[in-house]
PDB file of C-alpha atoms in Angstrom:
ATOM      1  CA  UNK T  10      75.107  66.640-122.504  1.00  0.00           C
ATOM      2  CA  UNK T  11      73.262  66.236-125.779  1.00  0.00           C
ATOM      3  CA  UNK T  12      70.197  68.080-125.853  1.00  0.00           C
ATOM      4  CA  UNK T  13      68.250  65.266-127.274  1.00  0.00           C
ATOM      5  CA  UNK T  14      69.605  62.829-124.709  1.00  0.00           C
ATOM      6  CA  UNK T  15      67.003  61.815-121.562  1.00  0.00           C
ATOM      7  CA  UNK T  16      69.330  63.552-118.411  1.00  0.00           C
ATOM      8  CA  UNK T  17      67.733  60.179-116.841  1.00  0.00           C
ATOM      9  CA  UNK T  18      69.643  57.984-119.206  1.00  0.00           C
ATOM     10  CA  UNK T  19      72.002  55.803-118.572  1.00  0.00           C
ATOM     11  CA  UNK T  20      75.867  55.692-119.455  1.00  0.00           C
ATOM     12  CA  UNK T  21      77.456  52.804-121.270  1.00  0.00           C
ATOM     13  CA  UNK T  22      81.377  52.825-120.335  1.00  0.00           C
ATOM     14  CA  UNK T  23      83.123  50.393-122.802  1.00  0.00           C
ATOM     15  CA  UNK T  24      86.121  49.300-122.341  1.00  0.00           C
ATOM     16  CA  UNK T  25      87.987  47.784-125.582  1.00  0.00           C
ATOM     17  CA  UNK T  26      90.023  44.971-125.031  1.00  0.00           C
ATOM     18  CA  UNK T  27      91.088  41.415-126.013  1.00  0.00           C
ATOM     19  CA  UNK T  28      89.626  38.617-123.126  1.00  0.00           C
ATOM     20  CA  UNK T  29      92.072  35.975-121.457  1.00  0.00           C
ATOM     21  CA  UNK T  30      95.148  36.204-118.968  1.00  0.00           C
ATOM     22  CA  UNK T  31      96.693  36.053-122.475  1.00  0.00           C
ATOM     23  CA  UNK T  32      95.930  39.283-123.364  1.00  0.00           C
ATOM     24  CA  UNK T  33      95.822  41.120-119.834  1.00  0.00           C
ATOM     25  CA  UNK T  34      99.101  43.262-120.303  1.00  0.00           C
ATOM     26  CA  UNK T  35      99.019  44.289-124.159  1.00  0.00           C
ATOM     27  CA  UNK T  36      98.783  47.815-124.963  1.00  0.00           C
ATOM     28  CA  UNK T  37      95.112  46.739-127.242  1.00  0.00           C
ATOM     29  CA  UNK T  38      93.952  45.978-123.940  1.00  0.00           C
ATOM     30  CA  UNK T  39      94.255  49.649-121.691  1.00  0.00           C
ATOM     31  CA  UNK T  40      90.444  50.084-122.238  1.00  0.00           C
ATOM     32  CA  UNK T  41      90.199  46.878-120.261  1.00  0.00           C
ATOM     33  CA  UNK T  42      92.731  48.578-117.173  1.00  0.00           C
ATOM     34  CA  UNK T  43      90.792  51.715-117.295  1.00  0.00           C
ATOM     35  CA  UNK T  44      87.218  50.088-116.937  1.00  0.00           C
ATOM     36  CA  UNK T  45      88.577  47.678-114.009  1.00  0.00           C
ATOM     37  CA  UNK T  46      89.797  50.475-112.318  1.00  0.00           C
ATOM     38  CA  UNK T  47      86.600  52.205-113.102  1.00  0.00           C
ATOM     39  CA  UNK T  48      85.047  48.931-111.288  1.00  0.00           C
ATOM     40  CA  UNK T  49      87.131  49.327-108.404  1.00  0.00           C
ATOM     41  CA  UNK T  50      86.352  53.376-107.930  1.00  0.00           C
ATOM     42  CA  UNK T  51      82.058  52.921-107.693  1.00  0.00           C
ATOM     43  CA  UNK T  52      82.844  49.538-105.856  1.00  0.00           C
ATOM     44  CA  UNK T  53      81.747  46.780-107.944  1.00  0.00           C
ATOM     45  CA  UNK T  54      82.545  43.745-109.535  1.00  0.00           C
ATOM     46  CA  UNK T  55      82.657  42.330-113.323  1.00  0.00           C
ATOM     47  CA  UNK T  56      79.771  39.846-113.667  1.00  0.00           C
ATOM     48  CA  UNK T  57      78.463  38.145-116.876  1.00  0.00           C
ATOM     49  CA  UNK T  58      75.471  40.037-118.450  1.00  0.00           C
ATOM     50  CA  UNK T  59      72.825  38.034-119.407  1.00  0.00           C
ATOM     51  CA  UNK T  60      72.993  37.239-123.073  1.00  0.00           C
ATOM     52  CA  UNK T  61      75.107  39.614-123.607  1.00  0.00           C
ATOM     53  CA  UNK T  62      78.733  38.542-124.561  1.00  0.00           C
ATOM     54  CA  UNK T  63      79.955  41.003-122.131  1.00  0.00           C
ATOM     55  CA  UNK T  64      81.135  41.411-118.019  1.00  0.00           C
ATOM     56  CA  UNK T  65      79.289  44.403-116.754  1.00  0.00           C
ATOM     57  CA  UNK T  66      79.096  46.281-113.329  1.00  0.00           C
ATOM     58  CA  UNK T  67      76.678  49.137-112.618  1.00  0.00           C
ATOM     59  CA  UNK T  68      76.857  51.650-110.297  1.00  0.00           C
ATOM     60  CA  UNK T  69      76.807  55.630-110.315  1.00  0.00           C
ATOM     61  CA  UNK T  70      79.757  58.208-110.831  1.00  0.00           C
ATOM     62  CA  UNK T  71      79.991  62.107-109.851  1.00  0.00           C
ATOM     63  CA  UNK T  72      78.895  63.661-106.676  1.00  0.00           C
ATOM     64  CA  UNK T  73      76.120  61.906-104.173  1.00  0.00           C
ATOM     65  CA  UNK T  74      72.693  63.350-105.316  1.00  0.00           C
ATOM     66  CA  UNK T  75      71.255  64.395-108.263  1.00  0.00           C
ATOM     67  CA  UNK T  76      74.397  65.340-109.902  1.00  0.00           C
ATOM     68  CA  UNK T  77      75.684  61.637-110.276  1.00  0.00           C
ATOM     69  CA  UNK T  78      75.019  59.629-113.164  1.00  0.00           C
ATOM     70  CA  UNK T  79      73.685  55.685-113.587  1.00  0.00           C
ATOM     71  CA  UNK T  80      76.495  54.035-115.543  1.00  0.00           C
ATOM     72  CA  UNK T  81      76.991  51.017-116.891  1.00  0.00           C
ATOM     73  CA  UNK T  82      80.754  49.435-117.271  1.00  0.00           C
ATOM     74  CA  UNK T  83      81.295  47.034-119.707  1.00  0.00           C
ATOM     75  CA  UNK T  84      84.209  44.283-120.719  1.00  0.00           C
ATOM     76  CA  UNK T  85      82.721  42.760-124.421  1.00  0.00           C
ATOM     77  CA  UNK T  86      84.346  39.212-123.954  1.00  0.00           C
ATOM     78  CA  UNK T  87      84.193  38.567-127.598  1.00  0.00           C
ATOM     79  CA  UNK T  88      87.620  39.669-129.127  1.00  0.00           C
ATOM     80  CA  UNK T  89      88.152  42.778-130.106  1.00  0.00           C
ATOM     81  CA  UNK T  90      87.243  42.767-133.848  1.00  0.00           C
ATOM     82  CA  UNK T  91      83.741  42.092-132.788  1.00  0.00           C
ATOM     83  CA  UNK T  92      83.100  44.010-130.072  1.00  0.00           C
ATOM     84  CA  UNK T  93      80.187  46.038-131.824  1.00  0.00           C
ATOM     85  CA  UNK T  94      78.234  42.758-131.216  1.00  0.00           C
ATOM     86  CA  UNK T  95      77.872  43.062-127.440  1.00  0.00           C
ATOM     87  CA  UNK T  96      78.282  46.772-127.168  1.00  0.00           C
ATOM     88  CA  UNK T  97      75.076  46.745-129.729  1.00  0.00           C
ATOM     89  CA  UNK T  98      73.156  44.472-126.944  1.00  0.00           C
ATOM     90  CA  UNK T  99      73.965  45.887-123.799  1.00  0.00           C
ATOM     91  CA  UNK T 100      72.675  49.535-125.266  1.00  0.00           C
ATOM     92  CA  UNK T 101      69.211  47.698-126.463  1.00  0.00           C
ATOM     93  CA  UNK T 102      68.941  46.102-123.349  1.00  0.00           C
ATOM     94  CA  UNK T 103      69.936  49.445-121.466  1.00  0.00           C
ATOM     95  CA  UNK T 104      67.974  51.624-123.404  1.00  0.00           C
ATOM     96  CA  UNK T 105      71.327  53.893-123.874  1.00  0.00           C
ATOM     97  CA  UNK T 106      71.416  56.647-126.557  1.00  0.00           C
ATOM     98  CA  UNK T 107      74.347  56.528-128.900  1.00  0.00           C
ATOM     99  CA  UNK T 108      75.362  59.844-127.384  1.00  0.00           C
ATOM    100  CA  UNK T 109      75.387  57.779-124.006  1.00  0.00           C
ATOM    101  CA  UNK T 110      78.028  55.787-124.703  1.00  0.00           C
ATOM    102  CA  UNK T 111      81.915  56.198-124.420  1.00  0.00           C
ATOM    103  CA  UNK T 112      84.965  53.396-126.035  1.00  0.00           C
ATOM    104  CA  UNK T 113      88.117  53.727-124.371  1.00  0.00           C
ATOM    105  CA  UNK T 114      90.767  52.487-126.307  1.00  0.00           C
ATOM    106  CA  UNK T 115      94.342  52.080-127.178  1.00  0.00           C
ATOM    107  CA  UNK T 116      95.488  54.957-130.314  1.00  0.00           C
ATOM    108  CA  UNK T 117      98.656  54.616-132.302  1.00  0.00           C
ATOM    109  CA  UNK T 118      98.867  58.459-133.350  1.00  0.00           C
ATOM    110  CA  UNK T 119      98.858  59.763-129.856  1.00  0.00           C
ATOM    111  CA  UNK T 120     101.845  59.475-127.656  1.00  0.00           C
ATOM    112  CA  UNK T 121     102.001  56.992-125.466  1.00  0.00           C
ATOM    113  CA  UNK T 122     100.723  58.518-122.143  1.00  0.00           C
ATOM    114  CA  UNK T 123      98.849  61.214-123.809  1.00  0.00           C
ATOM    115  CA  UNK T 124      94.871  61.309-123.702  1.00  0.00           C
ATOM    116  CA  UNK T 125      92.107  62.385-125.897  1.00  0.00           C
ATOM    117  CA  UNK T 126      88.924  62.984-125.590  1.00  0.00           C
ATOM    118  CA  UNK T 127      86.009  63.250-128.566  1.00  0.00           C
ATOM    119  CA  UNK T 128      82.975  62.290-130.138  1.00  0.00           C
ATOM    120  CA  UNK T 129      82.367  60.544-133.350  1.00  0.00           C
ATOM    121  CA  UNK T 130      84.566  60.251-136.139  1.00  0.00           C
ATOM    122  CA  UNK T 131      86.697  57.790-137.857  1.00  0.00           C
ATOM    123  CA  UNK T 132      88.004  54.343-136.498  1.00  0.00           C
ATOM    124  CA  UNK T 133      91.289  55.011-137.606  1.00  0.00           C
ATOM    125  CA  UNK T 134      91.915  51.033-138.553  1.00  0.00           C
ATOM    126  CA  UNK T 135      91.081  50.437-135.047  1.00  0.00           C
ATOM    127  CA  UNK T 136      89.269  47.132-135.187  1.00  0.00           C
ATOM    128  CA  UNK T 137      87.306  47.735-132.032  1.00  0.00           C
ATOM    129  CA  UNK T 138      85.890  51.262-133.019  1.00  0.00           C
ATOM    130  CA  UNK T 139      85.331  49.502-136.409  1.00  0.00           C
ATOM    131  CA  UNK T 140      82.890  47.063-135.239  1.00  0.00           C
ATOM    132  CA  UNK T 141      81.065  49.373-132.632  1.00  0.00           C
ATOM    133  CA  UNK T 142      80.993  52.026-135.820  1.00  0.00           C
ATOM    134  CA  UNK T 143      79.377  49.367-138.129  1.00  0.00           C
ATOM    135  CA  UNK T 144      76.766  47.980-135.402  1.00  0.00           C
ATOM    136  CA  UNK T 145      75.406  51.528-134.508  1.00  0.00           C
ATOM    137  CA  UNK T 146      76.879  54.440-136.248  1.00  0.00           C
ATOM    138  CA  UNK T 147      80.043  56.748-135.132  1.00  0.00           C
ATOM    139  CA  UNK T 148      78.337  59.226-132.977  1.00  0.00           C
ATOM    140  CA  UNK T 149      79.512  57.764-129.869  1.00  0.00           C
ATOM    141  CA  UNK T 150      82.107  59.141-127.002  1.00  0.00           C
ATOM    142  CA  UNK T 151      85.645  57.860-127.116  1.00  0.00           C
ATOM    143  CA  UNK T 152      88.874  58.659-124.540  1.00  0.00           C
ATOM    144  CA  UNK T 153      91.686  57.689-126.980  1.00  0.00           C
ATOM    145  CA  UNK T 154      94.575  56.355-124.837  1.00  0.00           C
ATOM    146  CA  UNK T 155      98.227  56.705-126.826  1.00  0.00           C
ATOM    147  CA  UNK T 156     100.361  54.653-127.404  1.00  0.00           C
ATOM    148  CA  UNK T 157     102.502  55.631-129.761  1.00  0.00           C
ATOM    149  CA  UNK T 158     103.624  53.668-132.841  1.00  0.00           C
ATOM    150  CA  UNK T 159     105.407  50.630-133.436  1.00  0.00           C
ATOM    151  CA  UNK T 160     109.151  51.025-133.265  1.00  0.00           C
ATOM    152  CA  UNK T 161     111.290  50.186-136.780  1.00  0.00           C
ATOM    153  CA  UNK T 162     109.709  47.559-139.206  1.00  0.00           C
ATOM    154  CA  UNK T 163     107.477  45.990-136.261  1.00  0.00           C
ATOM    155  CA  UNK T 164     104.304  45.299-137.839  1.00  0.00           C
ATOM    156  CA  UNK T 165     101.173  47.686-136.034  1.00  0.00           C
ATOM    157  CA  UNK T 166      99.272  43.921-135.015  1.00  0.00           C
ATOM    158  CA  UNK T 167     102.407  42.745-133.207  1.00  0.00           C
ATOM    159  CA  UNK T 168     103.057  46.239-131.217  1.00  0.00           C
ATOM    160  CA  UNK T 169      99.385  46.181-130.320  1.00  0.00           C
ATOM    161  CA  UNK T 170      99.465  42.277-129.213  1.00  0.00           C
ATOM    162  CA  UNK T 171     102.766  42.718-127.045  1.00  0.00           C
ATOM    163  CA  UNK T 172     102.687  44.378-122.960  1.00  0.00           C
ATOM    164  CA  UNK T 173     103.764  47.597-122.594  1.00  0.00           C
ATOM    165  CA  UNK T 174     107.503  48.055-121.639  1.00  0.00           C
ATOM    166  CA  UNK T 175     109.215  48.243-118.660  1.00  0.00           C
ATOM    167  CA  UNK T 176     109.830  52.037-119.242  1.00  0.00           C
ATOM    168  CA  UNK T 177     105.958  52.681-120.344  1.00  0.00           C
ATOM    169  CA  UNK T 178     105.011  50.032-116.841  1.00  0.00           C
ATOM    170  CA  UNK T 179     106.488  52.439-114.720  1.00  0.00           C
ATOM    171  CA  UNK T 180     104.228  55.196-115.816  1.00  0.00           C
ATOM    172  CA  UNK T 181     101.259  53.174-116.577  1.00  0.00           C
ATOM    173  CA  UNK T 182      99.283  53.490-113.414  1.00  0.00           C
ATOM    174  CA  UNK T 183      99.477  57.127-113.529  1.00  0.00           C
ATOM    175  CA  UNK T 184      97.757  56.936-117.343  1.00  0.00           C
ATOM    176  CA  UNK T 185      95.307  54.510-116.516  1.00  0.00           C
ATOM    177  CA  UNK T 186      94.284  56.511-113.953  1.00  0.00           C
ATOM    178  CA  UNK T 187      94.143  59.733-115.758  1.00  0.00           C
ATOM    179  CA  UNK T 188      92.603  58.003-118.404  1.00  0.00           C
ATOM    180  CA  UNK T 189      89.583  56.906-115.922  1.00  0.00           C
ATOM    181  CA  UNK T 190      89.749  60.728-114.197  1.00  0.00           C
ATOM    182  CA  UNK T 191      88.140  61.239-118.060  1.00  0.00           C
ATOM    183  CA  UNK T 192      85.737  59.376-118.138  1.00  0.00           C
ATOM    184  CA  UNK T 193      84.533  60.658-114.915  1.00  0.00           C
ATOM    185  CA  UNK T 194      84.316  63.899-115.931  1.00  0.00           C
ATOM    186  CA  UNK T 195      83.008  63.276-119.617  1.00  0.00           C
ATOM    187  CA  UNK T 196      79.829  61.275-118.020  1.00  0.00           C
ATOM    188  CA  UNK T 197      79.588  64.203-115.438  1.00  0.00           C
ATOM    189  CA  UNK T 198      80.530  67.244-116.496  1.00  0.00           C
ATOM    190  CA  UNK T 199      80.358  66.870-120.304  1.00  0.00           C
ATOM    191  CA  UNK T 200      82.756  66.808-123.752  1.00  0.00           C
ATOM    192  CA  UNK T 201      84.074  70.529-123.683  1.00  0.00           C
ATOM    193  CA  UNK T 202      85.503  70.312-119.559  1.00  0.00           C
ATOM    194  CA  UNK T 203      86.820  66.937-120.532  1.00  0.00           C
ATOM    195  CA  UNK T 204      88.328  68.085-123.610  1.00  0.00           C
ATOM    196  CA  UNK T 205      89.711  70.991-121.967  1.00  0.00           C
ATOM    197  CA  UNK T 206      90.937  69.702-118.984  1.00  0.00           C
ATOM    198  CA  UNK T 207      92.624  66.334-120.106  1.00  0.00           C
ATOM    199  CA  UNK T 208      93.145  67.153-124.261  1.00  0.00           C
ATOM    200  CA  UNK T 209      97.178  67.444-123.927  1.00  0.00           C
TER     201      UNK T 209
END
């Protein structure tokens, strides 16, 4: 954990996603799968946050006692090119460090089904990462889901905006899952064992 960071802190879990039925199955919206899964692991549900233009459910993740951390999961239900918006709110009204907080989201260079973890950097013309960049800097956690690039001409917004295929359904559980596995262990056992154990 960063040294400057209160070990009392909170964690703000942000899932990046488009909101509507509409939307549920697109590859833009795997941050969305990996935070309700997230929900379902600490046992709670999505609820509207006060002003917030976000669903949120808090609980705690890592080992009973005072290794587990106070997290916060978070939906932004505003579209995904201005997500920076809620994410922005729910840290003021959470009192989360920058540090604190982790995007997971869909990446075209990575293979689909292939994870990585970091912090800061670029956005990478990923609209989501480009909002939550311009609302409070770059120094934030992300777990960068692949999913490979478009195939042919097809234009990156249309890939993005369609579900994932039949052959990437049948392994899409199994990412979503390892995908949450690192968040877990970012929040509780820090960058360099998440990096090391789920960087492929």
């Amino acid at each position: 954990m960063d040294v400057t960071t209160p070990a009392n802190a909170p964690w703000l879990i942000v899932g990046l996603g488009n909101p509507g039925p509409e939307y549920a199955g697109n590859r833009h919206n795997v941050g969305f799968m990996v935070a309700d899964l997230l929900a379902e692991r600490i046992g709670g549900r999505f609820k509207r946050a006060g002003k917030a233009q976000a669903q949120v459910v808090e609980g705690r993740i890592g080992p009973p006692g005072p290794g587990s951390r106070r997290v916060v999961l978070a939906k932004p239900m505003s579209f995904m090119n201005l997500s920076g918006g809620p994410v922005n709110a729910l840290r003021d009204f959470y009192k989360v460090p920058v540090a604190n907080i982790v995007a997971v989201h869909d990446e075209l260079d990575i293979d689909y089904g292939t994870l990585r973890v970091k912090l800061g950097g670029g956005d990478n013309g990923h609209n989501g990462l480009k909002s939550m960049t311009k609302a409070m800097g770059a120094e934030y956690h992300r777990v960068r889901c692949g999913i490979g690039r478009p195939p042919g001409r097809m234009q990156v917004a249309d890939f993005v905006l369609k579900d994932f295929s039949s052959a990437e359904r049948k392994e899409l559980d199994w990412f979503v899952d390892r995908a949450a596995d690192a968040v877990e262990c970012l929040v509780s056992e820090g960058l360099e064992r998440a990096q090391s154990t789920y960087n492929s």
